[in-house]
PDB file of C-alpha atoms in Angstrom:
ATOM      1  CA  MET A 264     -19.866 -47.748  10.294  1.00 87.00           C
ATOM      2  CA  LYS A 265     -21.785 -45.406   7.962  1.00 86.00           C
ATOM      3  CA  LYS A 266     -22.757 -43.199  10.909  1.00 89.00           C
ATOM      4  CA  ILE A 267     -19.128 -42.887  12.032  1.00 92.00           C
ATOM      5  CA  LEU A 268     -17.973 -42.038   8.509  1.00 89.00           C
ATOM      6  CA  ALA A 269     -20.787 -39.486   8.087  1.00 91.00           C
ATOM      7  CA  GLY A 270     -19.863 -37.917  11.435  1.00 91.00           C
ATOM      8  CA  ILE A 271     -16.207 -37.627  10.426  1.00 92.00           C
ATOM      9  CA  VAL A 272     -17.180 -36.026   7.089  1.00 90.00           C
ATOM     10  CA  VAL A 273     -19.426 -33.511   8.861  1.00 89.00           C
ATOM     11  CA  LEU A 274     -16.637 -32.641  11.329  1.00 89.00           C
ATOM     12  CA  LEU A 275     -14.150 -32.159   8.486  1.00 89.00           C
ATOM     13  CA  ILE A 276     -16.519 -29.840   6.641  1.00 91.00           C
ATOM     14  CA  ILE A 277     -17.172 -27.797   9.785  1.00 90.00           C
ATOM     15  CA  SER A 278     -13.427 -27.660  10.517  1.00 88.00           C
ATOM     16  CA  ALA A 279     -12.695 -26.407   7.006  1.00 85.00           C
ATOM     17  CA  GLY A 280     -15.375 -23.730   7.378  1.00 81.00           C
ATOM     18  CA  VAL A 281     -14.017 -22.611  10.742  1.00 80.00           C
ATOM     19  CA  LEU A 282     -10.482 -22.381   9.336  1.00 80.00           C
ATOM     20  CA  ALA A 283     -11.664 -20.402   6.313  1.00 76.00           C
ATOM     21  CA  PHE A 284     -13.654 -18.024   8.510  1.00 74.00           C
ATOM     22  CA  ALA A 285     -10.747 -17.568  10.935  1.00 75.00           C
ATOM     23  CA  HIS A 286      -8.395 -16.792   8.060  1.00 67.00           C
ATOM     24  CA  GLY A 287     -10.392 -13.684   7.160  1.00 66.00           C
ATOM     25  CA  PRO A 288     -11.310 -12.090   3.858  1.00 64.00           C
ATOM     26  CA  GLY A 289      -7.854 -12.494   2.365  1.00 59.00           C
ATOM     27  CA  ARG A 290      -5.600 -10.079   0.569  1.00 54.00           C
ATOM     28  CA  TRP A 291      -8.115  -8.572  -1.857  1.00 53.00           C
ATOM     29  CA  GLY A 292     -11.024  -8.327   0.537  1.00 50.00           C
ATOM     30  CA  GLY A 293      -9.366  -6.714   3.512  1.00 49.00           C
ATOM     31  CA  HIS A 294      -5.735  -5.735   3.404  1.00 47.00           C
ATOM     32  CA  MET A 295      -5.683  -4.116  -0.033  1.00 47.00           C
ATOM     33  CA  THR A 296      -8.384  -1.641   0.939  1.00 50.00           C
ATOM     34  CA  GLY A 297      -6.776  -0.234   4.082  1.00 49.00           C
ATOM     35  CA  PRO A 298      -4.596   2.842   4.604  1.00 51.00           C
ATOM     36  CA  GLY A 299      -1.311   2.604   2.781  1.00 52.00           C
ATOM     37  CA  TYR A 300      -2.943   0.964  -0.217  1.00 49.00           C
ATOM     38  CA  GLY A 301      -5.012   3.953  -1.139  1.00 51.00           C
ATOM     39  CA  GLY A 302      -8.222   2.578   0.336  1.00 50.00           C
ATOM     40  CA  ARG A 303      -9.084   5.937   1.893  1.00 49.00           C
ATOM     41  CA  MET A 304      -7.339   8.026  -0.705  1.00 50.00           C
ATOM     42  CA  MET A 305     -10.453   8.947  -2.667  1.00 50.00           C
ATOM     43  CA  MET A 306     -13.293   8.254  -0.248  1.00 50.00           C
ATOM     44  CA  GLU A 307     -13.929   9.334   3.317  1.00 51.00           C
ATOM     45  CA  PRO A 308     -16.205   7.247   5.530  1.00 56.00           C
ATOM     46  CA  GLY A 309     -19.134   9.606   4.872  1.00 55.00           C
ATOM     47  CA  GLY A 310     -18.652  10.170   1.149  1.00 61.00           C
ATOM     48  CA  PRO A 311     -16.284  11.784  -1.342  1.00 69.00           C
ATOM     49  CA  VAL A 312     -13.173  13.679  -0.273  1.00 66.00           C
ATOM     50  CA  THR A 313     -13.775  17.404   0.140  1.00 68.00           C
ATOM     51  CA  GLY A 314     -12.223  20.484   1.696  1.00 75.00           C
ATOM     52  CA  PRO A 315      -8.586  20.403   2.793  1.00 76.00           C
ATOM     53  CA  ASP A 316      -8.189  16.749   1.829  1.00 80.00           C
ATOM     54  CA  GLN A 317      -9.329  17.424  -1.745  1.00 83.00           C
ATOM     55  CA  ALA A 318      -7.047  20.454  -1.953  1.00 85.00           C
ATOM     56  CA  PHE A 319      -4.158  18.270  -0.754  1.00 86.00           C
ATOM     57  CA  LEU A 320      -4.865  15.658  -3.428  1.00 88.00           C
ATOM     58  CA  ASN A 321      -5.083  18.351  -6.118  1.00 89.00           C
ATOM     59  CA  GLU A 322      -1.893  20.044  -4.910  1.00 90.00           C
ATOM     60  CA  THR A 323       0.137  16.832  -4.740  1.00 92.00           C
ATOM     61  CA  ALA A 324      -1.070  15.159  -7.936  1.00 93.00           C
ATOM     62  CA  GLU A 325       2.234  15.732  -9.736  1.00 95.00           C
ATOM     63  CA  LEU A 326       4.277  14.678  -6.688  1.00 95.00           C
ATOM     64  CA  ARG A 327       2.257  11.493  -6.315  1.00 95.00           C
ATOM     65  CA  LYS A 328       2.692  10.754 -10.017  1.00 96.00           C
ATOM     66  CA  GLU A 329       6.441  11.389  -9.688  1.00 96.00           C
ATOM     67  CA  LEU A 330       6.543   9.090  -6.651  1.00 96.00           C
ATOM     68  CA  HIS A 331       4.798   6.353  -8.598  1.00 97.00           C
ATOM     69  CA  ASN A 332       7.227   6.680 -11.503  1.00 96.00           C
ATOM     70  CA  LYS A 333      10.248   6.809  -9.199  1.00 97.00           C
ATOM     71  CA  LYS A 334       9.100   3.645  -7.392  1.00 96.00           C
ATOM     72  CA  PHE A 335       8.680   1.925 -10.756  1.00 97.00           C
ATOM     73  CA  GLU A 336      12.190   3.027 -11.745  1.00 96.00           C
ATOM     74  CA  TYR A 337      13.538   1.771  -8.403  1.00 96.00           C
ATOM     75  CA  PHE A 338      11.976  -1.686  -8.699  1.00 95.00           C
ATOM     76  CA  GLU A 339      13.111  -2.016 -12.300  1.00 96.00           C
ATOM     77  CA  ALA A 340      16.651  -1.072 -11.269  1.00 95.00           C
ATOM     78  CA  LYS A 341      16.493  -3.446  -8.327  1.00 95.00           C
ATOM     79  CA  ARG A 342      15.693  -6.427 -10.511  1.00 95.00           C
ATOM     80  CA  ASP A 343      18.494  -5.569 -12.979  1.00 93.00           C
ATOM     81  CA  PRO A 344      21.666  -7.410 -11.886  1.00 93.00           C
ATOM     82  CA  LYS A 345      23.851  -4.690 -13.454  1.00 94.00           C
ATOM     83  CA  THR A 346      22.475  -1.954 -11.181  1.00 93.00           C
ATOM     84  CA  THR A 347      24.956  -0.619  -8.637  1.00 94.00           C
ATOM     85  CA  VAL A 348      24.284  -0.097  -4.952  1.00 95.00           C
ATOM     86  CA  GLU A 349      24.882   3.621  -5.442  1.00 96.00           C
ATOM     87  CA  THR A 350      22.096   3.804  -8.009  1.00 95.00           C
ATOM     88  CA  LEU A 351      19.665   2.043  -5.676  1.00 95.00           C
ATOM     89  CA  SER A 352      20.695   4.312  -2.793  1.00 96.00           C
ATOM     90  CA  ARG A 353      20.158   7.406  -4.939  1.00 96.00           C
ATOM     91  CA  LEU A 354      16.703   6.200  -5.992  1.00 96.00           C
ATOM     92  CA  GLU A 355      15.764   5.359  -2.387  1.00 96.00           C
ATOM     93  CA  LYS A 356      16.784   8.861  -1.300  1.00 97.00           C
ATOM     94  CA  GLU A 357      14.761  10.423  -4.122  1.00 96.00           C
ATOM     95  CA  ILE A 358      11.714   8.363  -3.116  1.00 96.00           C
ATOM     96  CA  TYR A 359      12.180   9.422   0.505  1.00 96.00           C
ATOM     97  CA  ASP A 360      12.458  13.083  -0.499  1.00 96.00           C
ATOM     98  CA  ILE A 361       9.284  12.927  -2.611  1.00 96.00           C
ATOM     99  CA  ARG A 362       7.404  11.265   0.239  1.00 95.00           C
ATOM    100  CA  SER A 363       8.661  13.924   2.633  1.00 94.00           C
ATOM    101  CA  SER A 364       7.407  16.648   0.282  1.00 93.00           C
ATOM    102  CA  ILE A 365       3.993  15.010   0.148  1.00 92.00           C
ATOM    103  CA  ARG A 366       3.903  14.617   3.931  1.00 91.00           C
ATOM    104  CA  GLU A 367       4.789  18.293   4.445  1.00 89.00           C
ATOM    105  CA  LYS A 368       1.850  19.375   2.293  1.00 87.00           C
ATOM    106  CA  ALA A 369      -0.630  17.064   4.013  1.00 84.00           C
ATOM    107  CA  PRO A 370      -3.314  18.736   6.111  1.00 78.00           C
ATOM    108  CA  ARG A 371      -3.712  17.554   9.658  1.00 71.00           C
ATOM    109  CA  THR A 372      -6.722  15.413   8.708  1.00 63.00           C
ATOM    110  CA  MET A 373      -4.658  13.428   6.199  1.00 57.00           C
ATOM    111  CA  ASN A 374      -1.674  12.651   8.445  1.00 55.00           C
ATOM    112  CA  LYS A 375      -3.329   9.516   9.783  1.00 55.00           C
ATOM    113  CA  ASN A 376      -3.292   8.134   6.225  1.00 51.00           C
ATOM    114  CA  LEU A 377       0.436   8.739   5.835  1.00 48.00           C
ATOM    115  CA  ILE A 378       1.593   6.416   8.601  1.00 52.00           C
ATOM    116  CA  GLY A 379       4.636   4.573   7.353  1.00 51.00           C
ATOM    117  CA  TYR A 380       4.824   6.801   4.298  1.00 48.00           C
ATOM    118  CA  GLY A 381       8.489   7.616   4.930  1.00 48.00           C
ATOM    119  CA  ARG A 382       9.660   4.041   4.362  1.00 47.00           C
ATOM    120  CA  CYS A 383      10.603   2.609   1.015  1.00 46.00           C
ATOM    121  CA  ARG A 384       8.511  -0.427   0.234  1.00 43.00           C
TER     122      ARG A 384
END
């Protein structure tokens, strides 16, 4: 009986390990460091950002800051029950316009990092 119980315990532990491994690194270990979350924003695979990419980041610093603030304003308005649909639509359009401005300034090497950048999140 002890051998059967020990075998079941070992199988359960192995099963839990397999499930944890199959699940992956989780939100903080994998997804939050990919494109779209700024994972490649400051570092290229071989080192720090240089050349046209650095110039793009310098040129769009104010636009990116404005985008951040506008998104904050949008989400604050969205959670306020008194906010009208027109206000949310106006903010969404402003966010879209800022993103479009950033995308237009992006060098060809940065376009791969802007996939999905035209959508409001």
